[in-house]
PDB file of C-alpha atoms in Angstrom:
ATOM      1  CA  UNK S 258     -42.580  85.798 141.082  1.00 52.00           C
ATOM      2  CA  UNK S 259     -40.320  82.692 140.647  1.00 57.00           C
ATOM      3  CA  UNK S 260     -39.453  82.541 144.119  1.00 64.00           C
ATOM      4  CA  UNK S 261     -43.356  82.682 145.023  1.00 68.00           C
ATOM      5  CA  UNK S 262     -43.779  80.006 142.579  1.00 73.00           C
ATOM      6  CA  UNK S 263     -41.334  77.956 144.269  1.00 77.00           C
ATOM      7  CA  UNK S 264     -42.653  78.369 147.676  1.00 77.00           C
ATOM      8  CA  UNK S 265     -45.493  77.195 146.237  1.00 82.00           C
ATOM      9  CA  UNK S 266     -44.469  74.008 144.784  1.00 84.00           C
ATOM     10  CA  UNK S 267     -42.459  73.358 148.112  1.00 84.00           C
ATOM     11  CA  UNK S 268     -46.221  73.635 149.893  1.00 86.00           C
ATOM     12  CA  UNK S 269     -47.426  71.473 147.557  1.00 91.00           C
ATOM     13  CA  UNK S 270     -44.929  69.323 148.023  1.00 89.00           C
ATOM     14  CA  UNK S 271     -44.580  69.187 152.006  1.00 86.00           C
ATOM     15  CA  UNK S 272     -48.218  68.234 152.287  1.00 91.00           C
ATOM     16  CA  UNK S 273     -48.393  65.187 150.308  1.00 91.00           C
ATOM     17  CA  UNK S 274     -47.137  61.672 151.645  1.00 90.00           C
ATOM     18  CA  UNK S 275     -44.091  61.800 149.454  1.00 88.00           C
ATOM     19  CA  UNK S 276     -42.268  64.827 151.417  1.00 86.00           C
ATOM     20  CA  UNK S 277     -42.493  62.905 154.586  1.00 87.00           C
ATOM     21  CA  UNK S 278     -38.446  62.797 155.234  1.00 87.00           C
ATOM     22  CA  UNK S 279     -37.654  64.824 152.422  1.00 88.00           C
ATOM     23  CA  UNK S 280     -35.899  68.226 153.608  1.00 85.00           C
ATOM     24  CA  UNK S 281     -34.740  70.851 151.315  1.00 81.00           C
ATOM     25  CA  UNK S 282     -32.309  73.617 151.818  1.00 83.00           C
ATOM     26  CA  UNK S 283     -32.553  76.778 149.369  1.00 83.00           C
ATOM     27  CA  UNK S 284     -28.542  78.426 148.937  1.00 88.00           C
ATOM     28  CA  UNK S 285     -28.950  81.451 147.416  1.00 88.00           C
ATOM     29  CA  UNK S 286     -25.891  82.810 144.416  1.00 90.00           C
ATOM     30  CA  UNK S 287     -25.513  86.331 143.356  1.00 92.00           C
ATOM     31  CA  UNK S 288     -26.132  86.993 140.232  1.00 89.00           C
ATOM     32  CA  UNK S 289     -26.333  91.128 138.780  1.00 90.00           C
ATOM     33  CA  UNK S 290     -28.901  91.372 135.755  1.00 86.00           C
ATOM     34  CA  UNK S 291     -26.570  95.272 134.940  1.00 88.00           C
ATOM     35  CA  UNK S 292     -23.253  95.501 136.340  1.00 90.00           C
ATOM     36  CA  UNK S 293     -22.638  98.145 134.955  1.00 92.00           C
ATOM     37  CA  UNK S 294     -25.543 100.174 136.614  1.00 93.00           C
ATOM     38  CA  UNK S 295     -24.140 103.478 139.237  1.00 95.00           C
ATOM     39  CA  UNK S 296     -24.719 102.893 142.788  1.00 94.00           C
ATOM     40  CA  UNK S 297     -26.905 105.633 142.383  1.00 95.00           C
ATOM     41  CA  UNK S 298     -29.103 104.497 139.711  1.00 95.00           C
ATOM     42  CA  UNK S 299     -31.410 105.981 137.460  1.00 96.00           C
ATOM     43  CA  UNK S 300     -35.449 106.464 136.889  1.00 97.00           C
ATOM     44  CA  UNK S 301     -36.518 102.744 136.882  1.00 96.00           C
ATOM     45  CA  UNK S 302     -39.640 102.964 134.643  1.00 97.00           C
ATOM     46  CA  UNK S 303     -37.771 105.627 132.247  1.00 97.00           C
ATOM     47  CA  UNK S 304     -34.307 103.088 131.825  1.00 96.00           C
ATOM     48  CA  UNK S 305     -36.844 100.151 130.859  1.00 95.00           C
ATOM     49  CA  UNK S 306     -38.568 102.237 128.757  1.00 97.00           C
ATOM     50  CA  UNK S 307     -35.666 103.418 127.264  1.00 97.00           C
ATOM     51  CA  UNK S 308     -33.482 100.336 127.590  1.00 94.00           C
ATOM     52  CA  UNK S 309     -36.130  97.780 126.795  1.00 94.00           C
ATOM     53  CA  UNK S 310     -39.159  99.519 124.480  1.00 96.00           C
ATOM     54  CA  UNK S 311     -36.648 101.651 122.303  1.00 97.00           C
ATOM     55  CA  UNK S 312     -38.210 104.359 124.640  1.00 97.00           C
ATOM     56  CA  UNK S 313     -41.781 103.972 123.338  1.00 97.00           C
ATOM     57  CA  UNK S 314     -44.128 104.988 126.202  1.00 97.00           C
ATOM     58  CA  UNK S 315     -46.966 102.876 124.543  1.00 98.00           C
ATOM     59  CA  UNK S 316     -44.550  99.474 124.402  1.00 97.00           C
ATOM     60  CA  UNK S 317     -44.128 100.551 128.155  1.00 97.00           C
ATOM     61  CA  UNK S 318     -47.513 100.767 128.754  1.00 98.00           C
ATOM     62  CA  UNK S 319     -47.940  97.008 127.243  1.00 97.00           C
ATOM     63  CA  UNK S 320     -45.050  95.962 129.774  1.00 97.00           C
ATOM     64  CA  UNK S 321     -46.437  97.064 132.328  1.00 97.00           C
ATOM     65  CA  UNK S 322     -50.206  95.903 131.916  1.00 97.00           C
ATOM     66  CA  UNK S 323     -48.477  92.657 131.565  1.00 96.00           C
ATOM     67  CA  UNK S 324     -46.295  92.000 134.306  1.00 94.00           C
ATOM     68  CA  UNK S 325     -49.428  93.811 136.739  1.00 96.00           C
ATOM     69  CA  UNK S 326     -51.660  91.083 135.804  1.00 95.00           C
ATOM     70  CA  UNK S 327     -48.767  88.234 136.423  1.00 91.00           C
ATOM     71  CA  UNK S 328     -48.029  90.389 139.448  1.00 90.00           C
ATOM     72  CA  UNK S 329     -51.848  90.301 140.467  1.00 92.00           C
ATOM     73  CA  UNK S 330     -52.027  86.211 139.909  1.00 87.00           C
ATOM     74  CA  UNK S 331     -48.986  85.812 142.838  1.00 83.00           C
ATOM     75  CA  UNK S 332     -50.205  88.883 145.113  1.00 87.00           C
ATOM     76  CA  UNK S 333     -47.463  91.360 143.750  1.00 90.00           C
ATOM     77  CA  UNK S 334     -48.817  95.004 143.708  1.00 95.00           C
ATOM     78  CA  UNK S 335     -45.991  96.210 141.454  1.00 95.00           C
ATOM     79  CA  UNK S 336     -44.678  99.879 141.840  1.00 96.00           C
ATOM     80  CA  UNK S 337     -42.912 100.471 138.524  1.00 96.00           C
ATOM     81  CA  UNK S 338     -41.395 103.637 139.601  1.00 96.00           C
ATOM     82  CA  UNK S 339     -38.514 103.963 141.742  1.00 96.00           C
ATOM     83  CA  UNK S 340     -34.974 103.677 141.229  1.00 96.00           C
ATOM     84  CA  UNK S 341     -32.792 101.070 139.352  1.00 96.00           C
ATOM     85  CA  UNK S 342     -29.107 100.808 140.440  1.00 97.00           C
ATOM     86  CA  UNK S 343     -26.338  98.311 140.677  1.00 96.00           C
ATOM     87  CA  UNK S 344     -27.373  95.485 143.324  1.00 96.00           C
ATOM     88  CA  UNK S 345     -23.867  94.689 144.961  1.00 97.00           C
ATOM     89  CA  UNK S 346     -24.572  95.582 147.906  1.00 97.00           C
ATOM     90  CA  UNK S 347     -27.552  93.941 148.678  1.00 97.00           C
ATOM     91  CA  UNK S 348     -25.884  90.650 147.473  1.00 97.00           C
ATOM     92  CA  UNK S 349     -23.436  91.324 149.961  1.00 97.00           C
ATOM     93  CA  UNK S 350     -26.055  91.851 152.308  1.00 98.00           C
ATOM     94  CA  UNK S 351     -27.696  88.178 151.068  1.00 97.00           C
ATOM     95  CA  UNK S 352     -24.670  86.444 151.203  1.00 96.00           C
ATOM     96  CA  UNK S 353     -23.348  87.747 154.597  1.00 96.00           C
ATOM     97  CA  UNK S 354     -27.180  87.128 156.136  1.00 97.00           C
ATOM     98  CA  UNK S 355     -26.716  83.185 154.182  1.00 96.00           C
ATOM     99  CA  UNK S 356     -23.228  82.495 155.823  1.00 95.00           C
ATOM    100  CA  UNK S 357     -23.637  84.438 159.204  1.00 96.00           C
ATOM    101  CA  UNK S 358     -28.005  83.523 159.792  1.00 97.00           C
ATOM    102  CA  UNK S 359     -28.591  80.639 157.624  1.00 96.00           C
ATOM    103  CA  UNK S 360     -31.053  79.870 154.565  1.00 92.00           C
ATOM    104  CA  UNK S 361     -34.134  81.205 156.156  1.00 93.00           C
ATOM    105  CA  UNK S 362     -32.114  84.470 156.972  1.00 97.00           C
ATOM    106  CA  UNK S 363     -31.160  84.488 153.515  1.00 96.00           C
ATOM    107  CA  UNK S 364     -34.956  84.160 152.397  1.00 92.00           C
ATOM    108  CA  UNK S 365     -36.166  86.722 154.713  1.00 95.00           C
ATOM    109  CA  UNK S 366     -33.849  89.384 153.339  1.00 97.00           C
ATOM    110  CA  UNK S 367     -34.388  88.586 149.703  1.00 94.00           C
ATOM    111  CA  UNK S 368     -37.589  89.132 150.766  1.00 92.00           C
ATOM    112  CA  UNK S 369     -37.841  92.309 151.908  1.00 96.00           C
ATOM    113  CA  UNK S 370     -35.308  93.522 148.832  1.00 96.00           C
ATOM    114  CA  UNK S 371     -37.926  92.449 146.388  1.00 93.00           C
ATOM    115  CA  UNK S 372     -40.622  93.687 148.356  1.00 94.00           C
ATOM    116  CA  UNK S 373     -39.305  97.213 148.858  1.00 96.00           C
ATOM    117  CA  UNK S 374     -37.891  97.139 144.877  1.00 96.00           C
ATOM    118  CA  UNK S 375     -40.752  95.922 143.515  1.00 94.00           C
ATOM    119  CA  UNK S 376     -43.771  97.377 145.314  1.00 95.00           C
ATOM    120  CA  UNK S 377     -42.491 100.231 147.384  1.00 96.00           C
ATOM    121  CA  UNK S 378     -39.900 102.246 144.955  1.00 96.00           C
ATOM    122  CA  UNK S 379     -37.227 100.932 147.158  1.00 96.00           C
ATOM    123  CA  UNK S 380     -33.621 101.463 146.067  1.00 97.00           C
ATOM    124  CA  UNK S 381     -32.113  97.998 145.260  1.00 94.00           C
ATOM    125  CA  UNK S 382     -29.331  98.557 147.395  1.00 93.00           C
ATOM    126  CA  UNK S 383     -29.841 102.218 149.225  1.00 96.00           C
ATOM    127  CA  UNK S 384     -28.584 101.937 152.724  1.00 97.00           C
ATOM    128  CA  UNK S 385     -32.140 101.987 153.930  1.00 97.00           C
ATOM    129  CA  UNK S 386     -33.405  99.231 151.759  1.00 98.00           C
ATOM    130  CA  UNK S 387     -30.410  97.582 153.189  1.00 98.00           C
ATOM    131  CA  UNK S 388     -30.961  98.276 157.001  1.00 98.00           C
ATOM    132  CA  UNK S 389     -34.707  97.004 156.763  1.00 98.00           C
ATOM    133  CA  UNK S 390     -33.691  93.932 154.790  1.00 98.00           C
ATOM    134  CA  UNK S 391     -31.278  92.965 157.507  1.00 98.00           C
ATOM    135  CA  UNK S 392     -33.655  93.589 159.898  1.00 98.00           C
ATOM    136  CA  UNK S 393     -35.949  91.181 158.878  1.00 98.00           C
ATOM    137  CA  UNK S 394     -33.176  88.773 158.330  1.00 98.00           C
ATOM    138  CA  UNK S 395     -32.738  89.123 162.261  1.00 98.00           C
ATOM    139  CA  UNK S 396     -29.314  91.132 161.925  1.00 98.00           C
ATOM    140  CA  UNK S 397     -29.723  93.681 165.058  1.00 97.00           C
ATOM    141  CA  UNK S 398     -29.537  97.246 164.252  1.00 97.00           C
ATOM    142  CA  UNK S 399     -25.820  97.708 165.368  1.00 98.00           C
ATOM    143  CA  UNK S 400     -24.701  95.202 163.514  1.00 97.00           C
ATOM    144  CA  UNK S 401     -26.504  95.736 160.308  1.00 98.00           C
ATOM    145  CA  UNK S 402     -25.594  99.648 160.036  1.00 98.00           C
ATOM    146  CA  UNK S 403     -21.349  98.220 160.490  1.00 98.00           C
ATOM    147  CA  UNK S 404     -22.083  95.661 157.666  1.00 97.00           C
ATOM    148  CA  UNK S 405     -23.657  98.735 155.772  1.00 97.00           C
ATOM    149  CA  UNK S 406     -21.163 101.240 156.094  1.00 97.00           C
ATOM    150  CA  UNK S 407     -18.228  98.787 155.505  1.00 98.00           C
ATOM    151  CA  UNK S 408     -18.704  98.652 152.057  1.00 96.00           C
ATOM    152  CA  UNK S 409     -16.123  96.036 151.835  1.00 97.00           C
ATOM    153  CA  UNK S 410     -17.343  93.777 154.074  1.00 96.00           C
ATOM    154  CA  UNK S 411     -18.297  90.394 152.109  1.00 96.00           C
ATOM    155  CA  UNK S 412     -17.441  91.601 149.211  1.00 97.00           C
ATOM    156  CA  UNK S 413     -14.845  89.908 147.962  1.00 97.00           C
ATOM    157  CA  UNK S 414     -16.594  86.762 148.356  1.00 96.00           C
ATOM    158  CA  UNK S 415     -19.346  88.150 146.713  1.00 96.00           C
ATOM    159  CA  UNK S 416     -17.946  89.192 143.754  1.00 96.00           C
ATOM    160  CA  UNK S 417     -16.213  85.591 143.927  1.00 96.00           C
ATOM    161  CA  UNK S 418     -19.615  84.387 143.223  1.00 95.00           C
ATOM    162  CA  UNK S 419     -20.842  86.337 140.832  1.00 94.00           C
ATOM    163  CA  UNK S 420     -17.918  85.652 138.873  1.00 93.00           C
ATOM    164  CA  UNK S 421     -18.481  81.701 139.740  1.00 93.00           C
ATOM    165  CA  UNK S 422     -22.512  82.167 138.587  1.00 90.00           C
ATOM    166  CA  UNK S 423     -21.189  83.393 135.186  1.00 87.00           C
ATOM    167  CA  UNK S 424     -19.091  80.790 134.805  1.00 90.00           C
ATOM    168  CA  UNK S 425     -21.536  78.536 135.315  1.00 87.00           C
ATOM    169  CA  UNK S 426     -23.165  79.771 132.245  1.00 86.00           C
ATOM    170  CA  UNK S 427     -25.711  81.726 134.298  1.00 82.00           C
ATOM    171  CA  UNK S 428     -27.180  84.420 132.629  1.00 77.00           C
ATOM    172  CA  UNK S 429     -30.775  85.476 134.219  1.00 74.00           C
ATOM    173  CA  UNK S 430     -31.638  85.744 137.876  1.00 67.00           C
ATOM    174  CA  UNK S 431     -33.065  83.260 139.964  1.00 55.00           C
ATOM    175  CA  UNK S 432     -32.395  79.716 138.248  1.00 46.00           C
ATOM    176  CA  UNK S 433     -32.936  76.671 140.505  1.00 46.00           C
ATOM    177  CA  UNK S 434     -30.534  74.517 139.940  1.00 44.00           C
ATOM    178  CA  UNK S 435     -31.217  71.022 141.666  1.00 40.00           C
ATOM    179  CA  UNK S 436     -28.268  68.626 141.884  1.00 40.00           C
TER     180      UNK S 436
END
C-alpha cells in the first residue's frame, strides 16, 4: 500500500507547475521482514495468526477486516491465504532486474511479487512467482528461468544489502529515504 501511496504523491506531484524539471529515480534495497522463514514456507494466514494474534482466530478476524478495508481504499483485493516463506530470492530477482533493466524494471517486478503475494496466494519467492515477476520486468523467458535456477546468482550482492539496510538502522520494509 505504501508504494501505491507513493505513486500517488509522485502523480500529484508531476502535474503541478513545481515538477516541471524535477525527475526522480526510485532505487529499490532489500530488506527481509523473517529471515529466518524456510524457502518453503508455511500457511500464511495460520503463522500470522499464530505469530501475531497469540493464535486467536477472532484477533485474526479483526486483522484481517482491517487491512481489507485499507486494502479496498488503494484497490488491493487481499488474499490472506497462501504461503509465507523467506523472500531471498525474489530480492535477488529485484536487485538483478534494478542493475541489469533499470528502476522501472525494478518497479514492474516488485509489482507483480506483491500482486501475486498479496492477492493471488502467490509464493513470495516460488520459482513461478519468480518467472512471472521477471517477465513483467521484461527479462525473456530464457534468461529468467537461468537467473532462477542459479540460486546463486546475485546473491551475494544481495545479501550485501540486506546486511547494509540493517545497518542503516532499517527495520520495516519499504522506507523512503530521500537524501
Amino acid at each position: 500500500m505504501h508504494v501505491d501511496r507513493l505513486d500517488e504523491a509522485l502523480r500529484r506531484f508531476h502535474a503541478t507547475e513545481s515538477a516541471r524539471g524535477v525527475n526522480f529515480i526510485i532505487r529499490y534495497f532489500p530488506y527481509q521482514l523473517y529471515p529466518e522463514s524456510s524457502k518453503q514456507g508455511e500457511d500464511k494466514y495460520e503463522w500470522y495468526k499464530k505469530a501475531k494474534y497469540d493464535n486467536s482466530e477472532e484477533k485474526m478476524q479483526k486483522y484481517v477486516a482491517l487491512m481489507t478495508a485499507y486494502g479496498k481504499d488503494v484497490g488491493i483485493d487481499f488474499d490472506f491465504h497462501g504461503i509465507i516463506a523467506n523472500t531471498i530470492d525474489a530480492h535477488r530477482l529485484i536487485q538483478h532486474c534494478q542493475e541489469e533493466l533499470g528502476p522501472n524494471a525494478a518497479d514492474k517486478a516488485i509489482n507483480s511479487l506483491y500482486t501475486q503475494y498479496f492477492t493471488q496466494q502467490g509464493h513470495p519467492a516460488g520459482p513461478s512467482t519468480l518467472l512471472e515477476a521477471a517477465a513483467a520486468a521484461g527479462v525473456s523467458r530464457e534468461r529468467a528461468e537461468a537467473f532462477v535456477a542459479d540460486e546463486y546468482e546475485a546473491l551475494a550482492e544481495t545479501r550485501m544489502l540486506l546486511q547494509e539496510q540493517v545497518s542503516n538502522g532499517v527495520d520495516s520494509v519499504r522506507p523512503h529515504p530521500f537524501p
